[in-house]
Coordinates of C-alpha atoms in Angstrom, one line a residue:
M1 CA -23.8 -13.1 -13.6
R2 CA -26.1 -9.9 -13.9
Y3 CA -25.4 -6.3 -13.4
V4 CA -27.9 -3.5 -13.8
V5 CA -27.3 0.2 -14.3
T6 CA -30.3 2.5 -13.4
L7 CA -30.2 6.1 -14.7
K8 CA -32.2 8.9 -13.4
S9 CA -33.0 11.8 -15.8
K10 CA -33.5 15.4 -15.1
D11 CA -37.3 15.0 -15.2
G12 CA -37.1 12.4 -12.5
T13 CA -37.8 9.3 -14.6
E14 CA -35.7 6.2 -14.0
K15 CA -34.9 3.3 -16.3
A16 CA -32.8 0.2 -15.9
Y17 CA -30.3 -0.8 -18.5
Y18 CA -28.8 -4.2 -18.9
T19 CA -26.5 -3.4 -21.8
C20 CA -23.4 -2.3 -19.9
L21 CA -20.3 -2.9 -22.1
S22 CA -17.9 -2.4 -19.2
F23 CA -17.6 -1.0 -15.7
V24 CA -15.1 -0.2 -13.0
F25 CA -16.2 0.1 -9.4
E26 CA -14.0 1.0 -6.4
K27 CA -14.3 1.5 -2.7
E28 CA -11.6 1.8 -0.1
I29 CA -11.7 2.2 3.7
F30 CA -10.0 5.6 3.7
T31 CA -11.9 7.0 0.7
P32 CA -15.2 8.7 1.6
Y33 CA -17.2 7.5 -1.3
T34 CA -17.7 4.7 -3.9
S35 CA -16.8 5.4 -7.4
L36 CA -18.1 4.0 -10.7
T37 CA -17.2 4.2 -14.4
A38 CA -19.7 2.5 -16.8
I39 CA -20.0 2.3 -20.6
L40 CA -23.5 1.7 -21.8
C41 CA -24.8 1.0 -25.3
G42 CA -28.3 0.8 -26.8
T43 CA -30.8 2.1 -29.4
E44 CA -31.7 4.8 -27.1
L45 CA -30.0 6.3 -24.0
P46 CA -31.1 9.5 -22.1
E47 CA -29.4 12.8 -23.2
D48 CA -28.9 14.0 -19.6
V49 CA -28.4 12.0 -16.4
V50 CA -28.3 13.3 -12.9
E51 CA -28.2 10.0 -10.8
I52 CA -27.0 6.5 -11.3
K53 CA -27.5 3.2 -9.4
F54 CA -25.5 0.1 -9.9
S55 CA -26.5 -3.4 -8.9
L56 CA -24.3 -6.5 -9.2
E57 CA -25.5 -10.0 -8.5
G58 CA -28.6 -8.6 -6.9
K59 CA -26.7 -6.4 -4.5
D60 CA -26.9 -2.6 -4.8
I61 CA -23.3 -1.3 -4.5
H62 CA -23.4 2.2 -5.8
H63 CA -25.8 5.1 -5.7
G64 CA -24.4 8.5 -6.7
F65 CA -24.4 11.7 -8.7
V66 CA -23.0 12.0 -12.1
D67 CA -19.6 13.6 -12.4
S68 CA -19.3 13.3 -16.2
Y69 CA -21.5 11.9 -19.1
R70 CA -20.6 11.6 -22.7
L71 CA -23.2 10.4 -25.2
T72 CA -22.2 9.4 -28.6
K73 CA -24.3 8.1 -31.6
R74 CA -22.8 6.0 -34.4
N75 CA -24.4 3.8 -36.9
G76 CA -27.8 4.0 -35.2
M77 CA -26.5 3.0 -31.8
F78 CA -25.8 5.1 -28.7
Q79 CA -22.9 4.8 -26.4
G80 CA -22.8 6.5 -22.9
V81 CA -19.8 6.9 -20.7
I82 CA -20.6 7.8 -17.1
T83 CA -18.3 8.6 -14.2
S84 CA -19.9 8.8 -10.8
R85 CA -19.2 9.1 -7.0
G86 CA -21.4 8.0 -4.3
F87 CA -23.4 10.7 -2.6
T88 CA -21.1 10.7 0.6
A89 CA -18.5 12.5 -1.7
L90 CA -20.6 15.6 -1.0
L91 CA -19.2 15.6 2.7
T92 CA -15.8 16.4 1.2
E93 CA -17.3 19.4 -0.9
N94 CA -19.3 21.2 1.8
Q95 CA -18.3 23.1 5.0
L96 CA -19.5 23.8 8.4
P97 CA -19.1 27.3 10.0
P98 CA -15.7 27.4 11.6
G99 CA -15.6 27.2 15.4
M100 CA -16.0 24.9 18.4
Y101 CA -18.9 22.5 18.6
S102 CA -19.3 20.9 22.1
N103 CA -21.1 17.7 22.9
M104 CA -21.1 16.6 19.3
T105 CA -22.2 13.1 18.5
F106 CA -22.3 11.1 15.2
N107 CA -26.1 11.3 15.3
K108 CA -26.2 14.9 15.9
L109 CA -23.6 15.7 13.3
F110 CA -25.5 14.0 10.6
D111 CA -29.1 14.6 11.6
E112 CA -28.8 18.2 12.5
Y113 CA -25.8 19.7 10.7
I114 CA -25.6 17.6 7.5
A115 CA -28.7 15.7 6.6
F116 CA -27.7 15.2 2.9
P117 CA -30.2 13.1 0.9
N118 CA -29.3 9.4 0.2
V119 CA -26.6 9.5 2.9
E120 CA -27.0 7.2 6.0
H121 CA -25.0 6.9 9.1
E122 CA -24.1 4.6 12.0
D123 CA -26.4 5.0 15.0
N124 CA -23.9 6.3 17.7
S125 CA -24.6 8.9 20.5
Q126 CA -21.2 8.9 22.1
S127 CA -20.1 12.6 22.4
S128 CA -16.9 14.7 22.1
Y129 CA -16.2 18.3 21.0
I130 CA -15.0 19.0 17.4
Y131 CA -13.1 22.1 16.3
V132 CA -13.9 23.1 12.7
K133 CA -11.0 25.0 11.0
K134 CA -11.7 27.6 8.4
G135 CA -11.9 25.9 5.0
A136 CA -12.2 22.4 6.3
S137 CA -14.6 20.0 4.7
I138 CA -17.5 18.3 6.7
W139 CA -15.7 15.0 6.2
D140 CA -12.8 16.5 8.2
S141 CA -15.2 16.9 11.1
V142 CA -16.6 13.4 10.6
A143 CA -13.0 11.9 10.7
N144 CA -12.1 14.1 13.7
L145 CA -15.1 12.9 15.7
S146 CA -14.6 9.3 14.8
Y147 CA -11.0 9.3 15.8
K148 CA -11.8 10.9 19.2
I149 CA -14.6 8.6 20.0
S150 CA -13.4 5.2 18.6
V151 CA -9.8 5.9 17.5
T152 CA -10.9 4.9 14.0
Y153 CA -11.2 6.5 10.7
P154 CA -14.7 6.5 9.2
Y155 CA -15.5 4.5 6.2
I156 CA -18.4 3.8 3.6
Y157 CA -20.4 0.7 4.2
E158 CA -22.8 -0.8 1.7
R159 CA -23.8 2.1 -0.7
N160 CA -23.7 5.5 1.2
M161 CA -23.6 4.6 5.0
V162 CA -20.9 6.3 7.0
R163 CA -19.7 4.1 9.8
M164 CA -16.8 4.5 12.4
N165 CA -17.0 1.1 14.0
T166 CA -16.9 -2.3 12.3
P167 CA -20.4 -3.7 11.3
P168 CA -21.9 -5.8 14.1
T169 CA -22.2 -8.9 11.9
P170 CA -19.5 -8.7 9.3
K171 CA -19.6 -11.5 6.7
E172 CA -16.8 -14.0 6.5
F173 CA -15.4 -15.4 3.3
K174 CA -13.0 -18.2 2.7
Q175 CA -10.6 -18.0 -0.2
N176 CA -11.8 -20.0 -3.1
I177 CA -8.8 -21.5 -4.7
S178 CA -10.7 -22.5 -7.8
M179 CA -11.7 -18.8 -8.5
T180 CA -8.4 -17.2 -7.6
I181 CA -6.5 -15.6 -10.5
S182 CA -3.5 -14.3 -8.5
Y183 CA -2.5 -13.0 -5.0
G184 CA 0.4 -11.2 -3.6
T185 CA 1.9 -8.2 -1.5
E186 CA 2.7 -4.7 -2.4
F187 CA 4.7 -2.0 -0.7
N188 CA 4.2 1.9 -1.1
T189 CA 6.2 4.4 1.0
R190 CA 5.4 7.5 -0.9
R191 CA 3.1 8.7 1.9
M192 CA 5.5 7.6 4.7
V193 CA 6.7 10.3 7.2
S194 CA 9.4 9.5 9.7
K195 CA 8.4 12.1 12.3
F196 CA 5.5 14.5 13.1
N197 CA 6.2 17.4 15.3
M198 CA 3.4 19.7 16.8
A199 CA 3.9 23.0 18.5
D200 CA 2.4 23.5 22.1
I201 CA 0.2 26.3 23.0
T202 CA 3.2 28.7 23.3
G203 CA 4.4 27.9 19.7
E204 CA 7.4 25.8 20.9
Y205 CA 8.2 22.5 19.4
G206 CA 9.5 19.4 21.3
T207 CA 6.5 18.4 23.5
Y208 CA 4.3 16.6 21.0
S209 CA 5.7 14.3 18.4
A210 CA 5.3 10.8 16.8
E211 CA 8.1 8.7 15.0
S212 CA 7.7 5.9 12.6
S213 CA 9.7 2.7 13.2
I214 CA 8.6 1.6 9.8
A215 CA 10.3 4.6 8.1
A216 CA 13.3 4.2 10.3
E217 CA 13.8 0.5 9.1
R218 CA 13.7 1.8 5.5
N219 CA 16.1 4.8 6.2
I220 CA 13.3 7.2 5.0
I221 CA 13.6 10.6 6.7
R222 CA 10.7 12.9 6.2
Q223 CA 9.9 15.3 9.1
R224 CA 6.8 17.4 9.3
H225 CA 6.1 20.4 11.7
F226 CA 2.7 21.9 12.2
E227 CA 1.0 24.4 14.5
L228 CA -1.1 23.3 17.5
D229 CA -4.1 21.4 16.1
E230 CA -7.1 22.7 18.1
R231 CA -9.1 19.7 17.1
F232 CA -7.2 17.7 19.6
L233 CA -6.9 20.1 22.6
N234 CA -8.3 17.6 25.0
N235 CA -5.5 15.1 24.0
P236 CA -2.8 16.7 22.0
D237 CA -0.7 13.5 21.5
L238 CA -3.6 12.2 19.2
A239 CA -2.9 14.9 16.7
C240 CA 0.5 13.4 15.7
Q241 CA -0.9 9.8 16.1
F242 CA -3.7 10.6 13.8
R243 CA -1.3 11.9 11.1
M244 CA 1.0 8.9 11.5
M245 CA -1.9 6.5 11.0
M246 CA -2.8 8.2 7.9
A247 CA 0.8 8.3 6.6
E248 CA 1.3 4.6 7.2
R249 CA -2.3 3.4 6.3
D250 CA -1.5 1.5 3.2
Y251 CA 2.3 1.1 3.1
K252 CA 1.9 -2.7 2.8
Q253 CA -0.9 -4.5 1.2
Y254 CA -2.1 -8.1 0.7
F255 CA -4.3 -8.6 -2.4
F256 CA -6.3 -11.3 -4.0
N257 CA -7.7 -11.2 -7.6
Y258 CA -10.4 -13.7 -8.5
S259 CA -12.9 -14.3 -11.1
G260 CA -16.5 -13.3 -10.2
Y261 CA -18.1 -11.3 -7.4
D262 CA -19.1 -12.6 -3.9
C263 CA -20.6 -9.5 -2.3
H264 CA -17.7 -8.4 -0.3
D265 CA -17.7 -5.0 1.5
I266 CA -15.3 -3.0 3.7
N267 CA -14.5 -4.6 7.0
D268 CA -16.0 -8.0 6.0
V269 CA -13.5 -10.7 6.8
L270 CA -11.5 -12.8 4.4
I271 CA -9.9 -16.0 5.6
S272 CA -6.9 -17.4 3.6
D273 CA -4.1 -19.8 4.1
E274 CA -1.5 -17.2 2.8
F275 CA -2.6 -14.1 4.9
G276 CA -4.7 -15.5 7.7
K277 CA -7.8 -13.9 8.8
R278 CA -8.1 -10.1 7.9
R279 CA -10.6 -7.4 7.3
I280 CA -11.1 -6.3 3.7
N281 CA -10.0 -2.6 3.3
A282 CA -10.5 -2.2 -0.5
V283 CA -12.6 -3.7 -3.1
R284 CA -12.1 -3.2 -7.0
I285 CA -14.6 -4.8 -9.3
T286 CA -14.2 -4.7 -13.2
G287 CA -16.5 -6.1 -15.8
D288 CA -16.5 -6.4 -19.6
K289 CA -17.0 -9.0 -22.3
N290 CA -14.5 -11.3 -20.7
G291 CA -16.4 -11.5 -17.4
I292 CA -16.2 -10.1 -13.9
R293 CA -13.1 -9.9 -11.7
T294 CA -12.7 -8.7 -8.2
K295 CA -9.6 -7.4 -6.3
L296 CA -9.6 -7.6 -2.6
V297 CA -7.0 -5.6 -0.5
M298 CA -6.0 -5.9 3.1
Y299 CA -3.7 -3.5 4.7
D300 CA -0.9 -4.6 7.0
S301 CA -1.5 -1.5 9.2
I302 CA -4.9 -3.0 10.3
P303 CA -4.0 -6.0 12.5
P304 CA -5.2 -9.4 11.6
I305 CA -8.1 -11.0 13.5
E306 CA -7.1 -13.4 16.1

């Protein structure tokens, strides 16, 4: 199985390297970027790197800026350790001017207000207003618009494409028993909140709230109160529902670990005897001298496919 790391230097030159000692690649449906850590070696490596691309089994799965790069020379050989996030991470590090934006669409938000290089987006012209709070990131506006239009959270598809709806033709995979290393379930209640309470326009609490039946089953009491969320003025109940979705998003997970890599992506479909037919919500791929291993994660909060 082949994987290729392509590095871009400050002067704009690009070069592919096939001597990657190890790598860790991750993407997850609620994380607005892919991430990669790679260790390279060779008789020569660039001193400064500004971009990195990563291809696995002929599929381009990562293209991002360099967060850190350490270059070491020992016994005539260079070793480079690179950490990188996909270019969509810039959506979390930039802001729009605060205020109300009416008749906003996904296309308009990305093409007129963002337009970052190397970032693509779903073609969608459905509209709603967004309210940008002071200090909020652009990703907050993307998530707000997505939830209002599709009642979904946006995610990264392929390398740097932002989508809010499932892909029109998701790939389906059947569990390969011969390649499976292990599988199981995991629970995590650290983010769980038992009740969200939002103040109304007068500042009084009690009108808008959302309670978690899952937290109640586990005797977890964590209540949160917050001021009127102007992002949801046209439907205030969504403010609590949105927060509850985020609090419960990964409380129960189904996972498969297998040997190799079969080009899975977020919202592709995995079919297994153990967990049925479910959408893939996270992918973690590791590679070293012992080969390549993939972990697929499906969240119980996202219903199975009938």
